[in-house]
PDB file of C-alpha atoms in Angstrom:
ATOM      1  CA  GLN A 905      12.378   0.156 -14.180  1.00 95.00           C
ATOM      2  CA  VAL A 906      13.464  -3.210 -12.643  1.00 97.00           C
ATOM      3  CA  THR A 907      10.705  -5.656 -12.192  1.00 98.00           C
ATOM      4  CA  LEU A 908      10.679  -9.570 -11.426  1.00 98.00           C
ATOM      5  CA  ARG A 909       7.680 -11.836 -11.519  1.00 98.00           C
ATOM      6  CA  GLU A 910       7.410 -15.452 -10.421  1.00 98.00           C
ATOM      7  CA  SER A 911       5.159 -17.904 -12.089  1.00 98.00           C
ATOM      8  CA  GLY A 912       4.421 -21.612 -11.631  1.00 97.00           C
ATOM      9  CA  PRO A 913       1.849 -23.943 -10.335  1.00 98.00           C
ATOM     10  CA  ALA A 914      -0.063 -23.052  -7.120  1.00 98.00           C
ATOM     11  CA  LEU A 915      -0.460 -26.625  -6.145  1.00 98.00           C
ATOM     12  CA  VAL A 916       1.828 -29.780  -6.536  1.00 98.00           C
ATOM     13  CA  LYS A 917       1.440 -33.264  -5.295  1.00 98.00           C
ATOM     14  CA  PRO A 918       3.969 -34.903  -3.036  1.00 97.00           C
ATOM     15  CA  THR A 919       6.919 -36.451  -4.961  1.00 97.00           C
ATOM     16  CA  GLN A 920       6.315 -34.280  -8.023  1.00 98.00           C
ATOM     17  CA  THR A 921       8.868 -31.878  -9.506  1.00 98.00           C
ATOM     18  CA  LEU A 922       8.233 -28.099  -9.132  1.00 98.00           C
ATOM     19  CA  THR A 923       9.195 -25.815 -11.971  1.00 98.00           C
ATOM     20  CA  LEU A 924       9.211 -22.121 -11.247  1.00 98.00           C
ATOM     21  CA  THR A 925       9.933 -19.229 -13.622  1.00 98.00           C
ATOM     22  CA  CYS A 926      11.155 -15.851 -12.844  1.00 98.00           C
ATOM     23  CA  SER A 927      10.530 -13.383 -15.679  1.00 98.00           C
ATOM     24  CA  PHE A 928      12.310 -10.002 -15.356  1.00 98.00           C
ATOM     25  CA  SER A 929      12.717  -6.640 -17.075  1.00 97.00           C
ATOM     26  CA  GLY A 930      14.815  -3.643 -16.612  1.00 97.00           C
ATOM     27  CA  PHE A 931      18.216  -5.417 -16.621  1.00 96.00           C
ATOM     28  CA  SER A 932      19.946  -8.170 -18.429  1.00 96.00           C
ATOM     29  CA  LEU A 933      21.598 -11.312 -17.096  1.00 96.00           C
ATOM     30  CA  THR A 934      24.389 -10.857 -19.705  1.00 95.00           C
ATOM     31  CA  THR A 935      25.669  -7.776 -17.897  1.00 93.00           C
ATOM     32  CA  SER A 936      28.628  -8.165 -15.722  1.00 91.00           C
ATOM     33  CA  GLY A 937      27.788  -8.491 -12.037  1.00 91.00           C
ATOM     34  CA  MET A 938      24.060  -9.412 -12.527  1.00 94.00           C
ATOM     35  CA  CYS A 939      22.696 -12.415 -10.632  1.00 95.00           C
ATOM     36  CA  VAL A 940      19.258 -13.848  -9.744  1.00 97.00           C
ATOM     37  CA  SER A 941      18.573 -15.741  -6.505  1.00 98.00           C
ATOM     38  CA  TRP A 942      15.603 -17.856  -5.492  1.00 98.00           C
ATOM     39  CA  ILE A 943      14.366 -17.486  -1.822  1.00 98.00           C
ATOM     40  CA  ARG A 944      11.462 -19.165  -0.147  1.00 98.00           C
ATOM     41  CA  GLN A 945       9.289 -18.543   2.997  1.00 98.00           C
ATOM     42  CA  PRO A 946       7.020 -21.056   4.513  1.00 98.00           C
ATOM     43  CA  PRO A 947       3.821 -19.505   5.959  1.00 97.00           C
ATOM     44  CA  GLY A 948       4.781 -17.721   9.187  1.00 96.00           C
ATOM     45  CA  LYS A 949       8.339 -18.610   9.029  1.00 98.00           C
ATOM     46  CA  ALA A 950      11.639 -17.030   7.968  1.00 98.00           C
ATOM     47  CA  LEU A 951      13.306 -16.485   4.590  1.00 98.00           C
ATOM     48  CA  GLU A 952      15.486 -19.324   3.288  1.00 98.00           C
ATOM     49  CA  TRP A 953      17.884 -18.828   0.337  1.00 98.00           C
ATOM     50  CA  LEU A 954      17.744 -21.549  -2.219  1.00 98.00           C
ATOM     51  CA  ALA A 955      19.889 -20.926  -5.269  1.00 98.00           C
ATOM     52  CA  LEU A 956      21.733 -18.303  -7.347  1.00 97.00           C
ATOM     53  CA  ILE A 957      22.744 -18.003 -10.998  1.00 97.00           C
ATOM     54  CA  SER A 958      25.233 -15.339 -12.282  1.00 95.00           C
ATOM     55  CA  TRP A 959      25.680 -13.502 -15.450  1.00 94.00           C
ATOM     56  CA  ASP A 960      28.599 -15.779 -16.352  1.00 93.00           C
ATOM     57  CA  ASP A 961      26.477 -18.927 -15.593  1.00 95.00           C
ATOM     58  CA  ASP A 962      28.005 -19.780 -12.215  1.00 95.00           C
ATOM     59  CA  LYS A 963      25.443 -21.617 -10.118  1.00 97.00           C
ATOM     60  CA  TYR A 964      25.331 -21.942  -6.237  1.00 96.00           C
ATOM     61  CA  TYR A 965      22.890 -23.934  -4.153  1.00 97.00           C
ATOM     62  CA  SER A 966      21.686 -24.292  -0.581  1.00 97.00           C
ATOM     63  CA  THR A 967      23.676 -26.924   1.036  1.00 96.00           C
ATOM     64  CA  SER A 968      20.707 -28.745   2.488  1.00 96.00           C
ATOM     65  CA  LEU A 969      18.711 -28.686  -0.788  1.00 97.00           C
ATOM     66  CA  LYS A 970      21.486 -29.035  -3.222  1.00 97.00           C
ATOM     67  CA  THR A 971      20.568 -32.517  -4.402  1.00 97.00           C
ATOM     68  CA  ARG A 972      17.009 -31.422  -5.347  1.00 98.00           C
ATOM     69  CA  LEU A 973      17.528 -28.022  -7.010  1.00 98.00           C
ATOM     70  CA  THR A 974      18.552 -27.025 -10.542  1.00 98.00           C
ATOM     71  CA  ILE A 975      18.778 -23.327 -11.593  1.00 98.00           C
ATOM     72  CA  SER A 976      19.099 -22.196 -15.137  1.00 98.00           C
ATOM     73  CA  LYS A 977      18.689 -19.052 -17.419  1.00 97.00           C
ATOM     74  CA  ASP A 978      17.377 -18.142 -20.776  1.00 97.00           C
ATOM     75  CA  THR A 979      18.900 -14.776 -21.497  1.00 95.00           C
ATOM     76  CA  SER A 980      17.005 -14.307 -24.772  1.00 96.00           C
ATOM     77  CA  LYS A 981      13.697 -14.523 -22.772  1.00 97.00           C
ATOM     78  CA  ASN A 982      14.960 -12.670 -19.584  1.00 97.00           C
ATOM     79  CA  GLN A 983      14.038 -15.694 -17.520  1.00 98.00           C
ATOM     80  CA  VAL A 984      15.540 -17.737 -14.683  1.00 98.00           C
ATOM     81  CA  VAL A 985      14.095 -21.206 -14.013  1.00 98.00           C
ATOM     82  CA  LEU A 986      14.266 -23.219 -10.714  1.00 98.00           C
ATOM     83  CA  THR A 987      13.330 -26.856 -10.550  1.00 98.00           C
ATOM     84  CA  MET A 988      12.867 -28.677  -7.237  1.00 98.00           C
ATOM     85  CA  THR A 989      12.475 -32.390  -7.316  1.00 98.00           C
ATOM     86  CA  ASN A 990      10.613 -34.774  -4.886  1.00 97.00           C
ATOM     87  CA  MET A 991       8.341 -32.096  -3.390  1.00 98.00           C
ATOM     88  CA  ASP A 992       6.998 -32.633   0.148  1.00 98.00           C
ATOM     89  CA  PRO A 993       4.312 -30.799   2.169  1.00 98.00           C
ATOM     90  CA  VAL A 994       7.230 -29.063   4.197  1.00 98.00           C
ATOM     91  CA  ASP A 995       8.152 -27.320   0.895  1.00 98.00           C
ATOM     92  CA  THR A 996       4.918 -25.306   1.047  1.00 98.00           C
ATOM     93  CA  ALA A 997       5.949 -21.759   0.844  1.00 98.00           C
ATOM     94  CA  SER A 998       6.027 -18.502  -0.940  1.00 98.00           C
ATOM     95  CA  TYR A 999       8.863 -18.615  -3.514  1.00 98.00           C
ATOM     96  CA  TYR A1000      10.564 -15.324  -4.508  1.00 98.00           C
ATOM     97  CA  CYS A1001      13.140 -14.422  -7.129  1.00 98.00           C
ATOM     98  CA  ALA A1002      15.447 -11.450  -6.423  1.00 98.00           C
ATOM     99  CA  ARG A1003      18.150  -9.534  -8.320  1.00 97.00           C
ATOM    100  CA  ILE A1004      21.595  -8.876  -7.322  1.00 95.00           C
ATOM    101  CA  SER A1005      23.487  -6.233  -9.423  1.00 90.00           C
ATOM    102  CA  SER A1006      26.878  -6.447  -7.535  1.00 82.00           C
ATOM    103  CA  GLY A1007      27.708  -9.983  -8.211  1.00 69.00           C
ATOM    104  CA  GLY A1008      31.475 -10.825  -7.877  1.00 65.00           C
ATOM    105  CA  GLY A1009      31.998  -7.828  -5.700  1.00 65.00           C
ATOM    106  CA  ALA A1010      31.875  -7.284  -1.942  1.00 62.00           C
ATOM    107  CA  GLY A1011      28.210  -6.818  -1.511  1.00 78.00           C
ATOM    108  CA  MET A1012      25.812  -9.035  -3.267  1.00 92.00           C
ATOM    109  CA  GLU A1013      22.680  -7.633  -1.687  1.00 96.00           C
ATOM    110  CA  HIS A1014      19.080  -8.514  -3.207  1.00 97.00           C
ATOM    111  CA  ASP A1015      18.111  -5.059  -4.414  1.00 95.00           C
ATOM    112  CA  TYR A1016      14.868  -5.992  -6.222  1.00 97.00           C
ATOM    113  CA  TRP A1017      12.448  -8.663  -5.420  1.00 98.00           C
ATOM    114  CA  GLY A1018       9.414 -10.325  -7.056  1.00 98.00           C
ATOM    115  CA  GLN A1019       5.978 -10.300  -5.390  1.00 98.00           C
ATOM    116  CA  GLY A1020       6.400 -14.040  -4.691  1.00 98.00           C
ATOM    117  CA  THR A1021       4.244 -16.996  -5.578  1.00 98.00           C
ATOM    118  CA  LEU A1022       2.667 -19.378  -3.158  1.00 98.00           C
ATOM    119  CA  VAL A1023       3.235 -23.056  -3.839  1.00 98.00           C
ATOM    120  CA  THR A1024       1.181 -25.563  -1.786  1.00 98.00           C
ATOM    121  CA  VAL A1025       2.234 -29.234  -1.669  1.00 98.00           C
ATOM    122  CA  SER A1026      -0.640 -31.457  -0.982  1.00 97.00           C
ATOM    123  CA  SER A1027      -2.188 -34.690  -2.307  1.00 96.00           C
TER     124      SER A1027
ATOM    125  CA  SER B 431      27.103 -24.153   8.215  1.00 92.00           C
ATOM    126  CA  TYR B 432      26.971 -20.541   9.095  1.00 96.00           C
ATOM    127  CA  GLU B 433      24.123 -19.366  11.245  1.00 97.00           C
ATOM    128  CA  LEU B 434      22.685 -15.964  12.049  1.00 98.00           C
ATOM    129  CA  THR B 435      20.884 -15.391  15.273  1.00 98.00           C
ATOM    130  CA  GLN B 436      18.199 -12.555  15.706  1.00 98.00           C
ATOM    131  CA  PRO B 437      15.748 -11.923  18.576  1.00 98.00           C
ATOM    132  CA  LEU B 438      12.242 -13.034  17.868  1.00 98.00           C
ATOM    133  CA  SER B 439      10.812  -9.641  18.703  1.00 98.00           C
ATOM    134  CA  VAL B 440      11.635  -6.052  19.661  1.00 98.00           C
ATOM    135  CA  SER B 441       9.086  -3.603  21.112  1.00 97.00           C
ATOM    136  CA  VAL B 442       9.683   0.161  20.890  1.00 97.00           C
ATOM    137  CA  ALA B 443       7.682   3.147  21.770  1.00 97.00           C
ATOM    138  CA  LEU B 444       6.592   5.477  19.091  1.00 97.00           C
ATOM    139  CA  GLY B 445       9.389   8.001  18.299  1.00 97.00           C
ATOM    140  CA  GLN B 446      11.948   6.080  20.193  1.00 97.00           C
ATOM    141  CA  THR B 447      14.924   4.097  18.871  1.00 98.00           C
ATOM    142  CA  ALA B 448      14.748   0.324  17.946  1.00 98.00           C
ATOM    143  CA  ARG B 449      17.800  -1.779  17.684  1.00 98.00           C
ATOM    144  CA  VAL B 450      17.698  -5.201  16.011  1.00 98.00           C
ATOM    145  CA  THR B 451      20.791  -7.416  16.423  1.00 98.00           C
ATOM    146  CA  CYS B 452      22.124 -10.210  14.231  1.00 98.00           C
ATOM    147  CA  GLY B 453      24.653 -12.432  15.708  1.00 98.00           C
ATOM    148  CA  GLY B 454      27.219 -14.575  13.845  1.00 98.00           C
ATOM    149  CA  ASP B 455      30.704 -15.927  14.033  1.00 97.00           C
ATOM    150  CA  ASN B 456      33.006 -13.063  13.184  1.00 97.00           C
ATOM    151  CA  ILE B 457      30.141 -11.445  11.351  1.00 97.00           C
ATOM    152  CA  GLY B 458      32.171  -8.183  11.453  1.00 97.00           C
ATOM    153  CA  ARG B 459      34.281  -9.562   8.625  1.00 96.00           C
ATOM    154  CA  LYS B 460      31.290 -10.074   6.309  1.00 95.00           C
ATOM    155  CA  ASN B 461      28.918  -7.707   4.516  1.00 95.00           C
ATOM    156  CA  VAL B 462      25.576  -7.733   6.207  1.00 97.00           C
ATOM    157  CA  HIS B 463      22.245  -6.740   4.434  1.00 98.00           C
ATOM    158  CA  TRP B 464      18.997  -5.925   6.102  1.00 98.00           C
ATOM    159  CA  TYR B 465      15.490  -6.467   4.618  1.00 98.00           C
ATOM    160  CA  GLN B 466      12.129  -5.138   5.840  1.00 98.00           C
ATOM    161  CA  GLN B 467       8.995  -7.297   5.225  1.00 98.00           C
ATOM    162  CA  LYS B 468       5.528  -6.207   5.972  1.00 98.00           C
ATOM    163  CA  PRO B 469       2.568  -8.664   6.098  1.00 96.00           C
ATOM    164  CA  GLY B 470       1.693 -10.019   2.637  1.00 96.00           C
ATOM    165  CA  GLN B 471       4.476  -8.143   0.993  1.00 98.00           C
ATOM    166  CA  ALA B 472       7.869  -9.060  -0.479  1.00 98.00           C
ATOM    167  CA  PRO B 473      10.959  -8.099   1.405  1.00 98.00           C
ATOM    168  CA  VAL B 474      12.577  -4.661   0.771  1.00 98.00           C
ATOM    169  CA  LEU B 475      16.225  -3.904   1.127  1.00 98.00           C
ATOM    170  CA  VAL B 476      16.774  -1.254   3.755  1.00 98.00           C
ATOM    171  CA  ILE B 477      20.484  -1.520   4.580  1.00 98.00           C
ATOM    172  CA  TYR B 478      23.235  -3.065   2.374  1.00 96.00           C
ATOM    173  CA  ARG B 479      26.840  -3.679   3.114  1.00 96.00           C
ATOM    174  CA  ASP B 480      26.544  -2.996   6.784  1.00 96.00           C
ATOM    175  CA  ASN B 481      25.583   0.626   6.827  1.00 97.00           C
ATOM    176  CA  ASN B 482      24.471   1.808   3.324  1.00 96.00           C
ATOM    177  CA  ARG B 483      20.861   3.004   2.607  1.00 97.00           C
ATOM    178  CA  PRO B 484      19.326   2.376  -0.815  1.00 95.00           C
ATOM    179  CA  SER B 485      17.611   5.292  -2.573  1.00 95.00           C
ATOM    180  CA  GLY B 486      14.221   5.977  -0.978  1.00 96.00           C
ATOM    181  CA  ILE B 487      15.053   4.449   2.477  1.00 98.00           C
ATOM    182  CA  PRO B 488      14.719   7.190   5.140  1.00 97.00           C
ATOM    183  CA  GLU B 489      17.863   8.303   7.027  1.00 97.00           C
ATOM    184  CA  ARG B 490      16.277   7.004  10.259  1.00 98.00           C
ATOM    185  CA  PHE B 491      17.571   3.541   9.174  1.00 98.00           C
ATOM    186  CA  SER B 492      21.181   2.864   9.837  1.00 98.00           C
ATOM    187  CA  GLY B 493      23.403  -0.155  10.445  1.00 98.00           C
ATOM    188  CA  SER B 494      26.613  -1.152  12.030  1.00 98.00           C
ATOM    189  CA  ASN B 495      28.678  -4.343  12.246  1.00 98.00           C
ATOM    190  CA  SER B 496      31.588  -5.291  14.411  1.00 97.00           C
ATOM    191  CA  GLY B 497      32.894  -8.436  16.095  1.00 97.00           C
ATOM    192  CA  ASN B 498      30.125 -10.975  16.398  1.00 98.00           C
ATOM    193  CA  THR B 499      27.194  -8.658  16.083  1.00 98.00           C
ATOM    194  CA  ALA B 500      25.540  -6.531  13.414  1.00 98.00           C
ATOM    195  CA  THR B 501      22.885  -4.069  14.372  1.00 98.00           C
ATOM    196  CA  LEU B 502      20.060  -2.338  12.518  1.00 98.00           C
ATOM    197  CA  THR B 503      18.948   0.916  14.092  1.00 98.00           C
ATOM    198  CA  ILE B 504      15.671   2.579  13.448  1.00 98.00           C
ATOM    199  CA  SER B 505      15.571   6.106  14.886  1.00 98.00           C
ATOM    200  CA  ARG B 506      12.412   8.003  15.596  1.00 98.00           C
ATOM    201  CA  VAL B 507      10.277   4.909  14.973  1.00 98.00           C
ATOM    202  CA  GLN B 508       7.105   5.375  13.181  1.00 97.00           C
ATOM    203  CA  VAL B 509       3.920   3.125  12.948  1.00 97.00           C
ATOM    204  CA  GLY B 510       4.894   2.316   9.398  1.00 97.00           C
ATOM    205  CA  ASP B 511       8.145   0.760  10.655  1.00 98.00           C
ATOM    206  CA  GLU B 512       6.288  -2.114  12.264  1.00 98.00           C
ATOM    207  CA  ALA B 513       7.402  -5.166  10.198  1.00 98.00           C
ATOM    208  CA  ASP B 514       9.646  -8.148  10.292  1.00 98.00           C
ATOM    209  CA  TYR B 515      13.421  -7.486   9.738  1.00 98.00           C
ATOM    210  CA  TYR B 516      15.884 -10.038   8.435  1.00 98.00           C
ATOM    211  CA  CYS B 517      19.688  -9.878   8.192  1.00 98.00           C
ATOM    212  CA  GLN B 518      21.555 -11.732   5.485  1.00 98.00           C
ATOM    213  CA  VAL B 519      25.111 -12.626   4.635  1.00 97.00           C
ATOM    214  CA  TRP B 520      27.049 -14.864   2.201  1.00 95.00           C
ATOM    215  CA  ALA B 521      29.042 -17.708   3.571  1.00 94.00           C
ATOM    216  CA  SER B 522      30.913 -20.263   1.528  1.00 91.00           C
ATOM    217  CA  SER B 523      29.043 -19.048  -1.609  1.00 90.00           C
ATOM    218  CA  THR B 524      25.684 -19.676  -0.113  1.00 94.00           C
ATOM    219  CA  GLY B 525      23.139 -17.104   1.152  1.00 96.00           C
ATOM    220  CA  VAL B 526      22.211 -17.154   4.814  1.00 97.00           C
ATOM    221  CA  PHE B 527      19.205 -15.311   6.410  1.00 98.00           C
ATOM    222  CA  GLY B 528      18.679 -14.770  10.011  1.00 98.00           C
ATOM    223  CA  GLY B 529      15.497 -16.035  11.634  1.00 98.00           C
ATOM    224  CA  GLY B 530      13.792 -12.556  11.517  1.00 98.00           C
ATOM    225  CA  THR B 531      12.843 -10.058  14.175  1.00 98.00           C
ATOM    226  CA  LYS B 532       9.310  -8.691  14.519  1.00 98.00           C
ATOM    227  CA  VAL B 533       9.469  -4.923  15.419  1.00 98.00           C
ATOM    228  CA  THR B 534       6.318  -3.809  17.291  1.00 98.00           C
ATOM    229  CA  VAL B 535       5.543  -0.174  17.794  1.00 97.00           C
ATOM    230  CA  LEU B 536       3.833   0.547  21.115  1.00 94.00           C
TER     231      LEU B 536
END
């Protein structure tokens, strides 16, 4: 079955760089149409899409956060990594990774999600 | 940038029908997906591409999309349907989520 799990530091200091890893199983990012997104949710607030990487290594980023984000994949390890630079307390949120299995097509719905990891930015 | 507008809250009596709207410029031309999120849990896909239900989602959940409004409809609402609901589209190769609607069952 498809599973995704986020991992990374629970606490980062302001100005530091955050590195999050999404480890997945049950599918391969070498399969045509497969993509992984990162999405975050500040406590009590709405979901915010951050970035996406596709099976053919296309990368897309949130317009407002583009300068701070980098997404990459390691297909041999079944992992997707997101880095976010210059962290600020407003970046405190639960960070989720989610799969898309219909990339390149009409849909691109997030059909499987990880449980999320809470990252707090504080000195 | 593209924006999606949802009502903050919708209240519905047990067993009645709840409708959650998602407004966006010509949203009828886009594929709309809906996610359900219960407290402390990750979102779950309940409707994809306007009106399709993933396996395991009850037939009580349905969707429509036309003009400037997409709608998630929950028929015969149950206590377990109480949750936050988010619509989502893609615009200019970026993902966009609505602000979320809290559905309360009375």
